[in-house]
Coordinates of C-alpha atoms and ligand atoms in Angstrom, one line a residue:
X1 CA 89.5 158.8 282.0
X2 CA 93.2 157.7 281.1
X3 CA 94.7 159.0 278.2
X4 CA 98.3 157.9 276.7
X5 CA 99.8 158.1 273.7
X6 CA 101.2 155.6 271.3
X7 CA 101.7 154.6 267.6
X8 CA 98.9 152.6 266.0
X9 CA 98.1 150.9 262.6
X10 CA 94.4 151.4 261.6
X11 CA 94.5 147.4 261.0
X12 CA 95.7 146.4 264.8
X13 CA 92.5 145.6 267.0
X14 CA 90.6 147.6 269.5
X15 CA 87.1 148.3 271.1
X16 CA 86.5 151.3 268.7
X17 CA 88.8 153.6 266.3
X18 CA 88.1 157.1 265.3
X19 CA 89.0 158.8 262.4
X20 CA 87.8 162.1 260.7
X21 CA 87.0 162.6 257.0
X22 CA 86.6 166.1 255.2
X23 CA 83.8 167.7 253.2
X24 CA 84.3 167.1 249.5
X25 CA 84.8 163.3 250.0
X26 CA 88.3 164.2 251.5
X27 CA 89.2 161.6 254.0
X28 CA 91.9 161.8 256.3
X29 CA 95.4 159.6 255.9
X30 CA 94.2 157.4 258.4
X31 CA 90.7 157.2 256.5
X32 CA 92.6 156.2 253.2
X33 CA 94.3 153.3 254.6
X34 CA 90.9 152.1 256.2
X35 CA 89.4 152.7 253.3
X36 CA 91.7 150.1 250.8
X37 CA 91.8 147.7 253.6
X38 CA 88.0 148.1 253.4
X39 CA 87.7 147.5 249.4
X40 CA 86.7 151.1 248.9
X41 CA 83.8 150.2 251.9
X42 CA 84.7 154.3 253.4
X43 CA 84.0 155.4 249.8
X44 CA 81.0 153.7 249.1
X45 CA 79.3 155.4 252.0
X46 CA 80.8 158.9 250.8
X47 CA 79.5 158.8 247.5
X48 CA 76.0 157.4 248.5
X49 CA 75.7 160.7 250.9
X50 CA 75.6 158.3 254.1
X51 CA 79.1 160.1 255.2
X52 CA 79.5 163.9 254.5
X53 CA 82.7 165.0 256.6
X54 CA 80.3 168.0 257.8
X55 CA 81.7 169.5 261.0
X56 CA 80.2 167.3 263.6
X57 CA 78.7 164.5 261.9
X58 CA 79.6 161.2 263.4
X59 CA 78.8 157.5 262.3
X60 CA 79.6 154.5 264.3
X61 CA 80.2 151.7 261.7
X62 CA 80.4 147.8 263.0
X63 CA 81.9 145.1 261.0
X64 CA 84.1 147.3 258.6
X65 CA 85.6 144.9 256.0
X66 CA 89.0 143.7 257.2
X67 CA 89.2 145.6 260.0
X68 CA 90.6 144.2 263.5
X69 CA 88.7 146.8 265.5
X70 CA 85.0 146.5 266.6
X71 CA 83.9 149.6 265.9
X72 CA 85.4 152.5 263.6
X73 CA 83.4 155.7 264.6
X74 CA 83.6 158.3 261.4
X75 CA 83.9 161.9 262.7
X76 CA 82.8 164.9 260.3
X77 CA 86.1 167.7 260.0
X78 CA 84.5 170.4 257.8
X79 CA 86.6 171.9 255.4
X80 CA 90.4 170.2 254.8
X81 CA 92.2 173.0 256.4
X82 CA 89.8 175.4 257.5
X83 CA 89.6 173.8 261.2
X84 CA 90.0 176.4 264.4
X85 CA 90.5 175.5 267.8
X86 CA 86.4 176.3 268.4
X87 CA 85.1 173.7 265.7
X88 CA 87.9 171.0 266.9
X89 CA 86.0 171.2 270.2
X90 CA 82.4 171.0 268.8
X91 CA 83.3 168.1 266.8
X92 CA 85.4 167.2 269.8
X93 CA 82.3 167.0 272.2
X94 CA 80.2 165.1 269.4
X95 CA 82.7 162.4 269.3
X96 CA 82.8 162.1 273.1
X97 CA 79.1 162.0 273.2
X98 CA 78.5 159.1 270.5
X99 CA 81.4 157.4 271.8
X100 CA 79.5 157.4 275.6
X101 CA 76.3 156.0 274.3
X102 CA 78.5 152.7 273.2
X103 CA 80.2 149.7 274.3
X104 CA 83.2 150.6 273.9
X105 CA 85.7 150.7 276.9
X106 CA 88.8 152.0 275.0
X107 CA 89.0 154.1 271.9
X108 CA 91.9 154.8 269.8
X109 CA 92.0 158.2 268.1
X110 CA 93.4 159.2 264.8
X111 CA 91.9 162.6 264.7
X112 CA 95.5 164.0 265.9
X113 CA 96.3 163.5 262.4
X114 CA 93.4 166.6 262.0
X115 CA 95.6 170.0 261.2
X116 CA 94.5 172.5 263.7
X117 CA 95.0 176.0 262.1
X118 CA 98.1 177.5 263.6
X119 CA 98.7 174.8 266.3
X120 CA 100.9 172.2 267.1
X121 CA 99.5 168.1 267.7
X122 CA 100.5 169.7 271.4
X123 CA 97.5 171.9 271.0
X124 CA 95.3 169.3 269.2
X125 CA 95.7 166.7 271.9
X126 CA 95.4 169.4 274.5
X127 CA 92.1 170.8 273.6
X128 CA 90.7 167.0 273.1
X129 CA 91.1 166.1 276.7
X130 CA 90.1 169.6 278.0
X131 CA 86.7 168.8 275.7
X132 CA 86.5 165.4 276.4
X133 CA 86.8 165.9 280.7
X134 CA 84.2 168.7 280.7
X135 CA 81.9 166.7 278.3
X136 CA 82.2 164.0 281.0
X137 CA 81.7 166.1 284.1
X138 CA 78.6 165.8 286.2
X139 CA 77.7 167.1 289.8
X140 CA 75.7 164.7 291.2
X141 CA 76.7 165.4 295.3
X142 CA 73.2 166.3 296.2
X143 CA 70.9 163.7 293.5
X144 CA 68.9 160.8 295.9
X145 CA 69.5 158.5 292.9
X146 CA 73.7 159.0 291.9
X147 CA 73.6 156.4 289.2
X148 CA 74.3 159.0 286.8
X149 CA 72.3 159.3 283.6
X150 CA 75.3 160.2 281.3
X151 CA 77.3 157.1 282.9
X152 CA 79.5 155.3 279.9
X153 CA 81.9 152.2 279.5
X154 CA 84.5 154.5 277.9
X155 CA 87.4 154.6 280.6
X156 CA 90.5 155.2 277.9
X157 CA 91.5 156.8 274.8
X158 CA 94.5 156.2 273.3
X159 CA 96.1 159.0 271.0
X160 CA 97.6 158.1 267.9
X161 CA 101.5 159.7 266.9
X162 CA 104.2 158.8 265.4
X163 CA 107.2 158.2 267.1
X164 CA 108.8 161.9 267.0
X165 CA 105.4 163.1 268.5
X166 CA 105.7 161.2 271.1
X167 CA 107.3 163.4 273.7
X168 CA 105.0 166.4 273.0
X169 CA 102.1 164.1 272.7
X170 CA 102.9 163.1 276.7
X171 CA 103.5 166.5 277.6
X172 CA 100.0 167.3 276.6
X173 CA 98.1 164.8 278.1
X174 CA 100.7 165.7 281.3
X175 CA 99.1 169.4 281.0
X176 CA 95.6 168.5 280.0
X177 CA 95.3 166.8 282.2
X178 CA 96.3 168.5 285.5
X179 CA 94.4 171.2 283.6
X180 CA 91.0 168.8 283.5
X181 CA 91.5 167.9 287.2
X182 CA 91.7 171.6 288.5
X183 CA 88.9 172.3 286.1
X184 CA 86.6 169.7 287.9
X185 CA 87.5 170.1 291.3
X186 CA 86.7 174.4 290.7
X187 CA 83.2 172.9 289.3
X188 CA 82.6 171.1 292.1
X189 CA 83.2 173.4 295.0
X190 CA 81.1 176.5 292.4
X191 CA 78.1 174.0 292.0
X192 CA 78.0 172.9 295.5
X193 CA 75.3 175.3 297.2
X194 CA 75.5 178.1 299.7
X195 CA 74.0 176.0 302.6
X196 CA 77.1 173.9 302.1
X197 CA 80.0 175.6 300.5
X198 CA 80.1 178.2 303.0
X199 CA 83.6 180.5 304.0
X200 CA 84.5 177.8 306.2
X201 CA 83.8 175.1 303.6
X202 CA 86.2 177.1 301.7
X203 CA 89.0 176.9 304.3
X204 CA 88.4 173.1 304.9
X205 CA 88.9 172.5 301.1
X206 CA 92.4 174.7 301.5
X207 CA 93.0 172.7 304.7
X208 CA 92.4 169.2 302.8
X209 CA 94.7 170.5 300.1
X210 CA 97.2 171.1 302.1
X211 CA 97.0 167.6 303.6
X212 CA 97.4 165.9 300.4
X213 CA 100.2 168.1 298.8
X214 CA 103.6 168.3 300.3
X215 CA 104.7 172.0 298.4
X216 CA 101.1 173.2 299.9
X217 CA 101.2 174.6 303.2
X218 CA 97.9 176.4 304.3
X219 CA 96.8 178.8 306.9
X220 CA 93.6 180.9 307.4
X221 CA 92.4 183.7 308.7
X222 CA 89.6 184.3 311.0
X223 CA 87.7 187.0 311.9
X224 CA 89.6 188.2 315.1
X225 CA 92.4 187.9 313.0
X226 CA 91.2 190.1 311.0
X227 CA 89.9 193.0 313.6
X228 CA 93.4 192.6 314.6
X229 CA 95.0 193.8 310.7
X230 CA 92.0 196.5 310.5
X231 CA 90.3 194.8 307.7
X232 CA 87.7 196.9 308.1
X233 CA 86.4 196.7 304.7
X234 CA 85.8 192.9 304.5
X235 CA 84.4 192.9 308.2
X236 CA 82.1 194.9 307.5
X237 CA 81.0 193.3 304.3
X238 CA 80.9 189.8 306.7
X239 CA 79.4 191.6 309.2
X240 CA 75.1 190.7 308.6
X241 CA 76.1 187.0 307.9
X242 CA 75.9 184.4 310.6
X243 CA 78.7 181.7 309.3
X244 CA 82.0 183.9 309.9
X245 CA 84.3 184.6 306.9
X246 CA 87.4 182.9 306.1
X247 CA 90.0 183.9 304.4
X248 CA 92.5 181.0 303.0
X249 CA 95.9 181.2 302.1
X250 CA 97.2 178.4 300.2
X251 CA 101.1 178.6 300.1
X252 CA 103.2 176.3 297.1
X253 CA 106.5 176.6 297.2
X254 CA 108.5 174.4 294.7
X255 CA 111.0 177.4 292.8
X256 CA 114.5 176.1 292.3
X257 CA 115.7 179.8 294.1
X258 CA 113.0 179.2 297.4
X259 CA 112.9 183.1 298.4
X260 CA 111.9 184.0 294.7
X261 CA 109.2 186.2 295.0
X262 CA 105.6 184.5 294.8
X263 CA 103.0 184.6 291.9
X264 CA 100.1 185.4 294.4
X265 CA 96.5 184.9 292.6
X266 CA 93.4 186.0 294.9
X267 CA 89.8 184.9 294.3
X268 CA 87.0 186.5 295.5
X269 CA 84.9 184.2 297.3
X270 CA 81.5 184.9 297.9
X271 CA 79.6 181.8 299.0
X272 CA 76.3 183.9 298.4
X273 CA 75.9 187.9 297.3
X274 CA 72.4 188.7 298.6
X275 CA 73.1 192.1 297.6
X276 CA 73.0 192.9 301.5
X277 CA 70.8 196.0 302.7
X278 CA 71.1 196.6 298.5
X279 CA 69.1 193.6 298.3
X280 CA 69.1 192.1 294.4
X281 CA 66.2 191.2 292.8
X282 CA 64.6 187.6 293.6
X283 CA 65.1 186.7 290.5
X284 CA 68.0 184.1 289.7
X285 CA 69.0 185.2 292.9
X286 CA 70.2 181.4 293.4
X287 CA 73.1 182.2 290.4
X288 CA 75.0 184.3 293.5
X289 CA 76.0 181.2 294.5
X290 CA 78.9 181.5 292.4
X291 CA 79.9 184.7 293.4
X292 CA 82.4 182.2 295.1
X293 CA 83.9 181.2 291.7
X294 CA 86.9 183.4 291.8
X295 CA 87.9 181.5 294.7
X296 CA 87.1 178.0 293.3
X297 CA 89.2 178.8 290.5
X298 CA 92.4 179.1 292.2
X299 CA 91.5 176.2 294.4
X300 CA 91.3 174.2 291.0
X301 CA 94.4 176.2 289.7
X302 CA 96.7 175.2 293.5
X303 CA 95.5 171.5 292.6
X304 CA 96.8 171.6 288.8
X305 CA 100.0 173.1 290.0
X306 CA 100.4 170.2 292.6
X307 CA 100.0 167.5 290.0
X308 CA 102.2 169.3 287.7
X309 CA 105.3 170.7 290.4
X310 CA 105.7 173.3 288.7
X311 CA 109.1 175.0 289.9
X312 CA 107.4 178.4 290.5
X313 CA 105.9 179.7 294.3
X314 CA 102.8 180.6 293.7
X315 CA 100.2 181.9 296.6
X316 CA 96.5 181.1 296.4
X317 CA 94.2 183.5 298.0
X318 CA 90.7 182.2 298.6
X319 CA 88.7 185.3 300.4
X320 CA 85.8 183.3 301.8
X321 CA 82.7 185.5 302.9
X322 CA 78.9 186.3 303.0
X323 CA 76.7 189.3 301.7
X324 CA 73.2 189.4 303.9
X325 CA 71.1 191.4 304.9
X326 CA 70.6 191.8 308.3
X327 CA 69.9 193.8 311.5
X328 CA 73.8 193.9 312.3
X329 CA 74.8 194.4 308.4
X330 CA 76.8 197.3 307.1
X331 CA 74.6 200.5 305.2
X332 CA 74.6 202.4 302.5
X333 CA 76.4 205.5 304.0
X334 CA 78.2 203.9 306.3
X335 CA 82.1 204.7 306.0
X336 CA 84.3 201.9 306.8
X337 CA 88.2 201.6 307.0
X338 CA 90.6 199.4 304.8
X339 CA 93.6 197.7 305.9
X340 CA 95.7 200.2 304.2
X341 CA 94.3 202.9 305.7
X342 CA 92.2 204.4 302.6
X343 CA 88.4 205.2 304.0
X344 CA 85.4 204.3 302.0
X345 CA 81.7 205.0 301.4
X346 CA 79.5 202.3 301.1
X347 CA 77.0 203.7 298.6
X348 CA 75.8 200.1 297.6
X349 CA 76.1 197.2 299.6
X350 CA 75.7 195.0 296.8
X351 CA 79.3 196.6 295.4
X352 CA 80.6 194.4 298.4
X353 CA 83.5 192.2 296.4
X354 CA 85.9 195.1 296.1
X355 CA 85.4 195.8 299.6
X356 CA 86.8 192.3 300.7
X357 CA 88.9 191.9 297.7
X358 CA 90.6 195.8 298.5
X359 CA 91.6 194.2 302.4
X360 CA 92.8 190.9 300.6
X361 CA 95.1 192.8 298.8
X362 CA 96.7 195.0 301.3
X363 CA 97.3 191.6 303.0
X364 CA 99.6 189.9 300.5
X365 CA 101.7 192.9 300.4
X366 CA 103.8 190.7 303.3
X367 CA 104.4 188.0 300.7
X368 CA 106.1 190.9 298.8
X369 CA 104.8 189.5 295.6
X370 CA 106.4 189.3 292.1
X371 CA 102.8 190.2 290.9
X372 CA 99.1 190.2 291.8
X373 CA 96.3 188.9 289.7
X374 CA 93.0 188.4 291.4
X375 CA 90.1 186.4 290.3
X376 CA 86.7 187.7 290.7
X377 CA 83.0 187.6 289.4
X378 CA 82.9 191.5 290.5
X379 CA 80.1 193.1 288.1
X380 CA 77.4 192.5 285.8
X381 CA 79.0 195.3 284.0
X382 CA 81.7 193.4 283.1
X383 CA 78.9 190.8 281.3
X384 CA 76.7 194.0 279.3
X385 CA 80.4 194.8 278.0
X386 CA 81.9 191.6 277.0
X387 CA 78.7 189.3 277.1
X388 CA 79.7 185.8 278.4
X389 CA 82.6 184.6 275.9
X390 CA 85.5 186.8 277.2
X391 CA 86.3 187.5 280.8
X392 CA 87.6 191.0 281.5
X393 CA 91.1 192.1 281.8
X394 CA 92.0 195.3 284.1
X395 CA 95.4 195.9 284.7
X396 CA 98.5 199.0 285.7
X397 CA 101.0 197.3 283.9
X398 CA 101.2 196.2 279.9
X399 CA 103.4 193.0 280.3
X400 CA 101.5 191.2 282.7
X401 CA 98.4 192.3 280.8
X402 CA 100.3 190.9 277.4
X403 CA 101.4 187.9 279.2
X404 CA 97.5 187.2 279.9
X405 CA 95.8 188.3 276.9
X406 CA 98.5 185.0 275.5
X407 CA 97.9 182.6 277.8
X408 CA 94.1 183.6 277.1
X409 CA 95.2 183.3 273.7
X410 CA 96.5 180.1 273.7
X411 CA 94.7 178.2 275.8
X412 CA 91.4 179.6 274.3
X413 CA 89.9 180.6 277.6
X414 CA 89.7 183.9 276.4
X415 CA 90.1 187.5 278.2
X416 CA 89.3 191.1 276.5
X417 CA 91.4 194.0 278.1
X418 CA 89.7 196.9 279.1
X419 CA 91.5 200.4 279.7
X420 CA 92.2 201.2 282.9
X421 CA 92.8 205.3 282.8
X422 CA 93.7 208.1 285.4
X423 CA 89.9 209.5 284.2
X424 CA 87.8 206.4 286.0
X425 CA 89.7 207.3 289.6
X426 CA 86.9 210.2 289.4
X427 CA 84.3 208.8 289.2
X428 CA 84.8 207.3 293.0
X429 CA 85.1 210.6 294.2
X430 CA 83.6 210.4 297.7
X431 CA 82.4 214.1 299.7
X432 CA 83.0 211.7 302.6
X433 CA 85.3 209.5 302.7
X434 CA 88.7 208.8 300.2
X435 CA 86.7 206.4 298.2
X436 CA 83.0 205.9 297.2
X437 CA 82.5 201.9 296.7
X438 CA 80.8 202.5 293.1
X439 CA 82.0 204.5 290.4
X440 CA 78.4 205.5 288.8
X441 CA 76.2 204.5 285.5
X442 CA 79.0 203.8 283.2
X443 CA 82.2 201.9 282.6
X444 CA 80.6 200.1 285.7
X445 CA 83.5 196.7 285.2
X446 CA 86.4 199.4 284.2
X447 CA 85.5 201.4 287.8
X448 CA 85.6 198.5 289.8
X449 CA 88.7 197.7 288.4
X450 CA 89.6 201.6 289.2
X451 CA 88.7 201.2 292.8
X452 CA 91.3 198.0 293.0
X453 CA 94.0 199.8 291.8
X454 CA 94.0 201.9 294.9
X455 CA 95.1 199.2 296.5
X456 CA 97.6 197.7 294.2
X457 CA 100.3 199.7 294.5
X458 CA 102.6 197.8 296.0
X459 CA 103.3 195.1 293.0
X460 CA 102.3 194.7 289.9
X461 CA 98.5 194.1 289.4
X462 CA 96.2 192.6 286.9
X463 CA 92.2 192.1 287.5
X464 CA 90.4 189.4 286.0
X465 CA 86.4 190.0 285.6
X466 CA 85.0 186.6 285.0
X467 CA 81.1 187.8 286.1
X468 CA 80.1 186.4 282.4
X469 CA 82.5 183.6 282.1
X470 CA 82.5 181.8 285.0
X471 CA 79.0 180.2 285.0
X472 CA 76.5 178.7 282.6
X473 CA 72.4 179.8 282.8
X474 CA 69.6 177.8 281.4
X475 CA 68.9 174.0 280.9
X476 CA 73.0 173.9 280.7
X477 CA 73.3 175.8 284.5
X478 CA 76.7 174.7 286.2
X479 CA 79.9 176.1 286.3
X480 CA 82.3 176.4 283.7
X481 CA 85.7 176.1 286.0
X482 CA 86.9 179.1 284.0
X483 CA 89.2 180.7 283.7
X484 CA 91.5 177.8 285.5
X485 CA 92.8 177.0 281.8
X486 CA 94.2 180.5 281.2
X487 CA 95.7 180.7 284.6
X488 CA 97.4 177.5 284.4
X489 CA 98.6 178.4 280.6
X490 CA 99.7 181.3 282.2
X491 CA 102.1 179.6 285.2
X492 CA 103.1 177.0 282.3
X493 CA 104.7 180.2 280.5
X494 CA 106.6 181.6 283.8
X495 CA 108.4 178.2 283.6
X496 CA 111.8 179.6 282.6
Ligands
BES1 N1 78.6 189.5 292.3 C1 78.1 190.7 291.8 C2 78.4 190.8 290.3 C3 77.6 190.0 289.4 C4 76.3 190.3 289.1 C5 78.2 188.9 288.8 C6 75.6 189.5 288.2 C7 77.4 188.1 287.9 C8 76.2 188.4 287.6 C9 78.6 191.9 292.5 O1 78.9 191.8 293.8 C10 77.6 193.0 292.3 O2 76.6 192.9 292.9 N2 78.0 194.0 291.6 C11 77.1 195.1 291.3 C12 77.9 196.4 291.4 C13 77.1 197.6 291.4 C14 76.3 197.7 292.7 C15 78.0 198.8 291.2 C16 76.6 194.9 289.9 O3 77.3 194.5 289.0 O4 75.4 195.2 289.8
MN2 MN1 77.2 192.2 295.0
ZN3 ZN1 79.3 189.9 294.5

């Protein structure tokens, strides 16, 4: 889809216009001027009921009276000034999905005009193309028939402003738009399935990325590598899968000062979590596909940044692996070695993304990192505490905790902090080893979190639980590409 921005008069012509009215036959600025054009024709339908301006309600009118364009398409607001950023996008997502089922190949909106509470037309034209893109979105890779069933003429919308909203207005679609792409490409790597998107599938997409983007560079390491840096813990996690694991470091380096320390994001990537000897339950077994969605999400967050050039470095972390059970996989009991030295008890195999993510982050202690966040679907704990609207937050140090809970904030992909006190270190008390791998019944998101910061020491550290965010179940099953949108709203805000 292509999106610009430009100053229009409700009477010049085009495939398809879109304005908003309110409830209470309140229509919008854009809606008045229609409207007298029109000879009252707007009105007419107001008072006769045909047009109530309730949240959501759209109407695709033809042959408006003494209008240029073909079709005007009526979109319901609510309440003049009672709009947040959640209703903009439902009635965001209507309009997208009336305006697919037409003709129309362009479409000029008006609903920037729509007052968002507390945001800026920045924010209004932001959240319309985020909506719009994942409306849009469809895997269809591994479909015999690809004509897709939700295909559309629509290929550009056009954003009404007025002159002095012009620069913002272009810096939005810039952001949204990088934002969108990153979005879709996490989708598509998430919803690809395990037979396919594998470790090394992983690596190639780190490799490709690399190809295709100058400030990129990539390298990855393999498994001997590995035995080499006494990665113990991931090994042994790796260890009853045939397809070996990967892990990929994406490296972008476009800061004005090149030796400023690197943002380094790590994503736990677990092309399928059987569970291991700690087999799960058969039933939607399949969803551990996106155990890997950590990963995708800062593949889709190194492809934003690439489109945008940000002047930041930033470091990309995919840790590619599989959980299996097998002849040759780790136990419960068994006690393996980290990186940095630290022993730990497996007492549940299926507790197997700290034990990758715990090596990962001993490693990027040589990038000597200006902070640490990783990115992982880590616990189902995480999803009975927050349910599937917030991902969880889990960090050592307040500001880079603050700077999140913003960027979550603002861009409306939203996190939840959870504490992270001394008291939770207990609960991994091992007789055994320095570490047991689970933490117990309770606070079951908060320990894994707990068992991380063991390894954290070295920078500052923030955890992000996205086990309920990162995937939709049901008739709606597919990935979200969350929380790409916070992270990116986060690097945005480094930008000095
Ligand atoms: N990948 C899972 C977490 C998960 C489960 C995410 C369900 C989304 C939905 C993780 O590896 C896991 O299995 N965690 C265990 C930890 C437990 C053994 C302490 C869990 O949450 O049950
Ligand atoms: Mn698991
Ligand atoms: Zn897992």
């Amino acid at each position: 889809m292509k999106f610009s921005a430009q100053h229009y008069a409700v009477n010049q012509a085009a495939d398809c216009l879109i304005v908003g009215i309110f409830e209470e036959k309140n229509l919008s600025q854009s809606a008045v001027e229609i409207n007298k054009i029109s000879d009252n024709y707007l009105l007419h339908l107001v008072e006769s009921g045909e047009l109530s301006g309730k949240l959501g309600q759209t109407t695709l009118l033809r042959n408006v009276p003494n209008l240029a364009a073909e079709r005007l398409l009526v979109v319901g607001c609510g309440k003049r000034g009672e709009l947040n950023e959640r209703q903009f996008k439902q009635l965001m997502q209507k309009t997208a999905q009336t305006l697919k089922e037409t003709q129309a190949k362009s479409a000029v909106s008006f609903l920037t005009e729509i007052p968002l509470n507390q945001r800026t037309l920045y924010w209004n034209i932001r959240f319309a193309i985020e909506t719009i893109e994942q409306d849009l979105y469809q895997f269809t890779q591994f479909k015999s028939q690809k004509t897709a069933e939700k295909s559309t003429a629509l290929s550009e919308v056009i954003f009404n402003v007025g002159a002095d909203e012009l620069a913002s207005a272009e810096q939005a679609i810039q952001h949204a738009s990088a934002i969108a792409l990153g979005v879709r490409l996490a989708k598509d790597v998430a919803n690809c399935p395990p037979n396919v998107c594998n470790p090394a599938y992983l690596a190639d997409k780190a490799l490709n990325l690399a190809e295709t983007s100058p400030l990129i560079k990539t390298t990855i390491v393999n498994e001997a590598e590995m035995e080499k840096l006494g990665m113990g813990a991931y090994l042994a996690v790796s260890r009853g899968a045939h397809n070996e694991a990967k892990l990929a470091i994406m490296e972008y380096r476009n800061a004005p000062n090149p030796n400023a320390k690197p943002i380094v994001l790590v994503g736990k990537g677990l092309t399928f979590d059987a569970g291991g000897i700690s087999l799960k339950p058969a039933a939607d077994m399949d969803e551990m596909k996106y155990d890997m969605c950590g990963a995708a999400s800062v593949y889709g967050v190194m492809n934003a940044l690439a489109q945008l050039q940000l002047p930041l470095n930033v470091i990309g972390v995919m840790a590619g692996c599989e959980n299996l059970p097998d002849g040759n996989a780790y136990r419960p009991g068994d006690i393996l070695t980290t990186m940095n030295g630290l022993t730990v008890e497996v007492l549940n195999t299926d507790a197997e993304g700290r034990l990758v993510l715990c090596d990962t982050l001993t490693y990027v202690e040589r990038f000597d990192p200006e902070l640490v966040i990783d990115i992982a679907t880590l616990t189902g704990a995480c999803v009975v505490a927050l349910g599937q609207h917030n991902s969880g937050l889990v960090s050592t140090h307040d500001d880079i905790a603050a700077a999140l809970e913003q960027a979550a904030q603002q861009s409306a992909d939203k996190a939840w902090r959870l504490p992270l006190s001394e008291e939770y270190q207990e609960q991994l008390k091992s007789n055994f080893a320095d570490l047991a791998n689970i933490g117990g019944r309770w606070g079951g998101a908060i320990t894994a979190g707990a068992f991380l910061a063991n390894f954290t020491k070295k920078y500052p550290w923030a955890h992000l639980d996205i086990a309920g965010t990162a995937w939709l179940q049901g008739a709606n099953k597919g990935a979200t590409g969350r929380p790409v949108s916070l992270l990116v709203q986060f690097l945005l805000n480094q930008v000095k």
